[in-house]
Short mmCIF file of C-alpha atoms in Angstrom, two decimals:
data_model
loop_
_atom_site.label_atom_id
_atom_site.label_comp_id
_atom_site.label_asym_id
_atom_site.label_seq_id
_atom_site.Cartn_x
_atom_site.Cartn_y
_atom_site.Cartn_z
CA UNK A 1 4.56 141.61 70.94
CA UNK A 2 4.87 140.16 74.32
CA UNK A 3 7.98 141.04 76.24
CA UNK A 4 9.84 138.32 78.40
CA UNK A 5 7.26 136.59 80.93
CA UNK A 6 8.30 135.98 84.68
CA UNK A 7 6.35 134.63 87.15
CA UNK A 8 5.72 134.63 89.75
CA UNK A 9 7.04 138.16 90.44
CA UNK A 10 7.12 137.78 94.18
CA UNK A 11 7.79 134.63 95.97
CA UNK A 12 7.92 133.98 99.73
CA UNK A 13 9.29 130.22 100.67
CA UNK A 14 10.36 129.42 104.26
CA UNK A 15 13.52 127.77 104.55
CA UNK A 16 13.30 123.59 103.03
CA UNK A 17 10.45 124.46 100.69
CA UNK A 18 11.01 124.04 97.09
CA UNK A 19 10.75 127.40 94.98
CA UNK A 20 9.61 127.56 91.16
CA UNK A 21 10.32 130.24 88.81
CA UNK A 22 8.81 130.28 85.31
CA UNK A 23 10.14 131.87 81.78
CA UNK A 24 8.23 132.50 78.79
CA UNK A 25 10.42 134.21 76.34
CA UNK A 26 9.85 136.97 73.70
CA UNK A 27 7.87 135.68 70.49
CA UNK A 28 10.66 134.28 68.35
CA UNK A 29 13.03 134.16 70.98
CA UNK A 30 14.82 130.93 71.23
CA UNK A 31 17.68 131.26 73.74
CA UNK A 32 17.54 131.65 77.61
CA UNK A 33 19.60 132.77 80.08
CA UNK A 34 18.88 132.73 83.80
CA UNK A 35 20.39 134.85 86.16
CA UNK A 36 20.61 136.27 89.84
CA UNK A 37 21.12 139.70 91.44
CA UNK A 38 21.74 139.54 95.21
CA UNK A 39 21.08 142.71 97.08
CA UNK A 40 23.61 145.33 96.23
CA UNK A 41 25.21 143.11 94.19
CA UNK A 42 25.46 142.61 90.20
CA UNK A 43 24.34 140.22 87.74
CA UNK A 44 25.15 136.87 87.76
CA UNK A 45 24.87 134.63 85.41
CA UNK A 46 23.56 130.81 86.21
CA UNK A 47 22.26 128.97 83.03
CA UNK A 48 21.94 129.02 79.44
CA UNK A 49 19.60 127.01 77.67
CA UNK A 50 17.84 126.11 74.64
CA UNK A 51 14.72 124.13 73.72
CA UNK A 52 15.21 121.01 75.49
CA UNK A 53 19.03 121.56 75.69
CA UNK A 54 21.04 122.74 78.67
CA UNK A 55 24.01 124.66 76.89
CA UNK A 56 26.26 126.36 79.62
CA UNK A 57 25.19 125.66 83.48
CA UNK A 58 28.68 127.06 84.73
CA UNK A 59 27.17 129.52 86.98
CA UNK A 60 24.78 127.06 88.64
CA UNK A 61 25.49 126.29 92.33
CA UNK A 62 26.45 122.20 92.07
CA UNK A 63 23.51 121.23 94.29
CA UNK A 64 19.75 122.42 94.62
CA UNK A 65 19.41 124.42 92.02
CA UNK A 66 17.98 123.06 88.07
CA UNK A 67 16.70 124.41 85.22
CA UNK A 68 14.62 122.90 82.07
CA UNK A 69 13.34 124.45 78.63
CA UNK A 70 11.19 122.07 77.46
CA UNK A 71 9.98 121.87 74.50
CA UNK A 72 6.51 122.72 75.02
CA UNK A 73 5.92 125.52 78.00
CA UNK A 74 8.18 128.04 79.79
CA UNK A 75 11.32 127.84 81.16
CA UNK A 76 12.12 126.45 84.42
CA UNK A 77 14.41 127.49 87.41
CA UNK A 78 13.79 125.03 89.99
CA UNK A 79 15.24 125.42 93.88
CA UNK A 80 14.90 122.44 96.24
CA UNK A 81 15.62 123.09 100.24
CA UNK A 82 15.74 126.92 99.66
CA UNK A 83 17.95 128.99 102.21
CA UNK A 84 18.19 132.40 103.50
CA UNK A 85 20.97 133.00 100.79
CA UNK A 86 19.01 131.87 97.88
CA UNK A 87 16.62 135.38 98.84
CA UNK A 88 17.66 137.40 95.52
CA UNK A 89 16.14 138.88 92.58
CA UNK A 90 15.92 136.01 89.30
CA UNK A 91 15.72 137.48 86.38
CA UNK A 92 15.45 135.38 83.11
CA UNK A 93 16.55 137.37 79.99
CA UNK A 94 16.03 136.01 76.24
CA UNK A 95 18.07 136.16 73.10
CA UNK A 96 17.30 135.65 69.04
CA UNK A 97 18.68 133.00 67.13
CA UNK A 98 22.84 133.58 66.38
CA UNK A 99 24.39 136.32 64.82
CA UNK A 100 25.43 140.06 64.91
CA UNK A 101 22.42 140.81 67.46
CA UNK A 102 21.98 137.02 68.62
CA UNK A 103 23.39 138.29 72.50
CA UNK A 104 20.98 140.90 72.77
CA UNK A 105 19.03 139.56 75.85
CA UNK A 106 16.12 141.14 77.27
CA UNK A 107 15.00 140.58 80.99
CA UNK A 108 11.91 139.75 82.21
CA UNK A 109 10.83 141.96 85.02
CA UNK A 110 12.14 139.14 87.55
CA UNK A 111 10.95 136.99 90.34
CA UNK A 112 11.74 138.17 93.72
CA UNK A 113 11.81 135.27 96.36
CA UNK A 114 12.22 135.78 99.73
CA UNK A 115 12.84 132.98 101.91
CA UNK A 116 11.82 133.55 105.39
CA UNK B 1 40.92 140.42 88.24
CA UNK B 2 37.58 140.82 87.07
CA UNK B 3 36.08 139.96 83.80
CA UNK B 4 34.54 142.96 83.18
CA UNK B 5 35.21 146.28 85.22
CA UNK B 6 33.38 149.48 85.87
CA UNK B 7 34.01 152.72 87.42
CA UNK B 8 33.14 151.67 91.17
CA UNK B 9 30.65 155.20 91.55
CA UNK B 10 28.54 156.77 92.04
CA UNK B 11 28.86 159.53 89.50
CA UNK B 12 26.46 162.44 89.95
CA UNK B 13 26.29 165.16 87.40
CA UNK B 14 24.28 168.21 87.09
CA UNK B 15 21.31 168.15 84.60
CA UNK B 16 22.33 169.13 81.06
CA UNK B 17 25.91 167.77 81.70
CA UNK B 18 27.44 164.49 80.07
CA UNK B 19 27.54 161.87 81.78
CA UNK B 20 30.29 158.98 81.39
CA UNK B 21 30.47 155.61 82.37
CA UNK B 22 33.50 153.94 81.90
CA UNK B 23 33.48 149.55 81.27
CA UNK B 24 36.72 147.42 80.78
CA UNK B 25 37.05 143.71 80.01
CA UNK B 26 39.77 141.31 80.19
CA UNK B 27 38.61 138.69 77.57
CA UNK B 28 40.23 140.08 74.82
CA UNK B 29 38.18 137.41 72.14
CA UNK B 30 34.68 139.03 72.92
CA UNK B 31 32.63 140.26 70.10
CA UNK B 32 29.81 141.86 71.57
CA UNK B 33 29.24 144.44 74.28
CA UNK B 34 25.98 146.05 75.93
CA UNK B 35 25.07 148.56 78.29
CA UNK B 36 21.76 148.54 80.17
CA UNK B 37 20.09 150.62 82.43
CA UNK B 38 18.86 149.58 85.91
CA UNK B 39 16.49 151.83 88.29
CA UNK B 40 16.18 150.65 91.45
CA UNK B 41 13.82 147.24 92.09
CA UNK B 42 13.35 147.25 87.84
CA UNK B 43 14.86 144.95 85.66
CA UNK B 44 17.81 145.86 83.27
CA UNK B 45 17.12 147.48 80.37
CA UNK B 46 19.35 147.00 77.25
CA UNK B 47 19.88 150.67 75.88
CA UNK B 48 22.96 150.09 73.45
CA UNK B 49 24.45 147.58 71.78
CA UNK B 50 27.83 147.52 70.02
CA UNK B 51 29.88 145.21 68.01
CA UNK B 52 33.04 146.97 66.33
CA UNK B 53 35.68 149.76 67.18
CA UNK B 54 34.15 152.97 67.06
CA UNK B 55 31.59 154.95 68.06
CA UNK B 56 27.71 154.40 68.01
CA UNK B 57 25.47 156.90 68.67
CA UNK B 58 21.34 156.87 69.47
CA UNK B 59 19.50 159.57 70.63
CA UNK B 60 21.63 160.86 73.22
CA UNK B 61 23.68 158.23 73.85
CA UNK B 62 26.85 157.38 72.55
CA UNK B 63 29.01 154.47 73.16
CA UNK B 64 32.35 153.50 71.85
CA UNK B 65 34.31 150.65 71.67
CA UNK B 66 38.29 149.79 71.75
CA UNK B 67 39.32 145.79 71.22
CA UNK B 68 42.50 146.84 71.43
CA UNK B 69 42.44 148.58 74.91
CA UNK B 70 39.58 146.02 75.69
CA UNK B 71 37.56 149.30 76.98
CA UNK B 72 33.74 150.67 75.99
CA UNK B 73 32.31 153.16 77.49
CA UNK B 74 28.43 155.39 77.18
CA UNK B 75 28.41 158.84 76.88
CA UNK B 76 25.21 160.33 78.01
CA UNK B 77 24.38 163.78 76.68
CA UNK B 78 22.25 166.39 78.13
CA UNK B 79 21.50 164.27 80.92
CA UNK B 80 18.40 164.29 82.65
CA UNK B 81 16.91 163.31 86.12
CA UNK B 82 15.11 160.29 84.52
CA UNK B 83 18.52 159.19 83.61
CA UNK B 84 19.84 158.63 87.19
CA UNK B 85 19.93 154.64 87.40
CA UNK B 86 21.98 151.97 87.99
CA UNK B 87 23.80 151.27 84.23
CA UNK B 88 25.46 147.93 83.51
CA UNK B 89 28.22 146.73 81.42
CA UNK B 90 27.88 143.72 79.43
CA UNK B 91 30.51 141.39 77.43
CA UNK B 92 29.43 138.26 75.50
CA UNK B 93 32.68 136.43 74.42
CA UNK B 94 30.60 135.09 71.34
CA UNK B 95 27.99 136.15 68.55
CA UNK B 96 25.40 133.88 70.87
CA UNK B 97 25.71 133.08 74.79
CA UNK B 98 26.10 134.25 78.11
CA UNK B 99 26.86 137.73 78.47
CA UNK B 100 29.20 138.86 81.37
CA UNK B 101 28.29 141.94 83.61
CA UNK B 102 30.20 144.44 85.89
CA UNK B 103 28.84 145.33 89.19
CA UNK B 104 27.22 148.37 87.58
CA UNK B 105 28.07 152.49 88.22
CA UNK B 106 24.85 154.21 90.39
CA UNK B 107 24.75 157.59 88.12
CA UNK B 108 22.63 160.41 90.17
CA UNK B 109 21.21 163.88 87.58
CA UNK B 110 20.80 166.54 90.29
CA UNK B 111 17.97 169.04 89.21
#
């Protein structure tokens, strides 16, 4: 049983490029969560989404930044212009439908991007 | 304030000791509550999950819960060397959603 899919794991964009980061959740897995780790810093979360619905985007930055879940294919975190702060650590974490377990998300193993 | 609050570290204990890590929250409606482990340049890790008062114990950890002091905290017995990692409180405020994390404690096992 596959484990949350990320990719790519390392991504290198110079500054005005558009960066793409994909999410394939666990098997049976139907919520998504996206969020960022800065260096030295903690977890933050960005978006929450289900197939084809976008259910809590409160910790997405107003402008360049969007995410889909379609409903055929992986997740994605899309970042248009990219900037010397967007260079973090994006890890995408899934969940099981609701109920006593239905917030235990698991992380992919991330998508570094460096913009240079 | 913060949402949810942990000991700022790092904590270093001596192998064999117990180790613990200390998480409180200020949403006093949340229903569930994680901690995962982080080593450095790894992903997190979800190593315990809990969802009422009380204690929960696998393998050598142990965490425990209190709504009404809005705390949780991970006891880590007979700690090891492969135990020294970054470990991060989470708090979802619902049975489904976003969880919430602190800024982590940096624990360090010293042979």
């Amino acid at each position: 049983n596959a484990g949350v899919m990320q990719n790519p794991r390392h991504l290198v964009r110079r500054r005005g490029q558009e960066a793409r980061l994909r999410c394939s959740p666990m098997k049976g897995h139907s919520h998504v969560y996206w969020y960022r780790q800065l260096p030295e810093e903690g977890l933050k979360f960005m978006v929450y989404l289900q197939k084809e619905n976008i259910i809590d985007e409160s910790g997405m930055p107003k402008e360049r930044f969007s995410a889909e879940f379609p409903k055929e294919g992986p997740s994605i975190l899309r970042i248009q212009q990219v900037v010397r702060g967007d260079s973090a650590a994006y890890f995408c974490a899934s969940s099981p439908s609701q109920g006593a377990s239905g917030t235990e998300a698991f992380f992919g193993q991330g998508t570094r991007l460096t913009v240079v | 304030q913060k949402e949810v609050e942990q000991n700022s570290g790092p904590l270093s204990v001596p192998e064999g000791a117990i180790a613990s890590l200390n998480c409180t929250y200020s949403d006093r409606g949340s229903q569930s509550f994680f901690w995962y482990r982080q080593y450095s340049g790894k992903s997190p890790e979800l190593i315990m999950s809990i969802y009422s008062n009380g204690d929960k114990e696998d393998g050598r950890f142990t965490a425990q819960l209190n709504k009404a002091s809005q705390y949780v905290s991970l006891l880590i017995r007979d700690s090891q060397p492969s135990d020294s990692a970054t470990y991060l409180c989470a708090v979802s405020p619902t049975n489904a959603g976003k969880s919430t994390f602190g800024d982590g404690t940096t624990l360090t096992v010293k042979p």
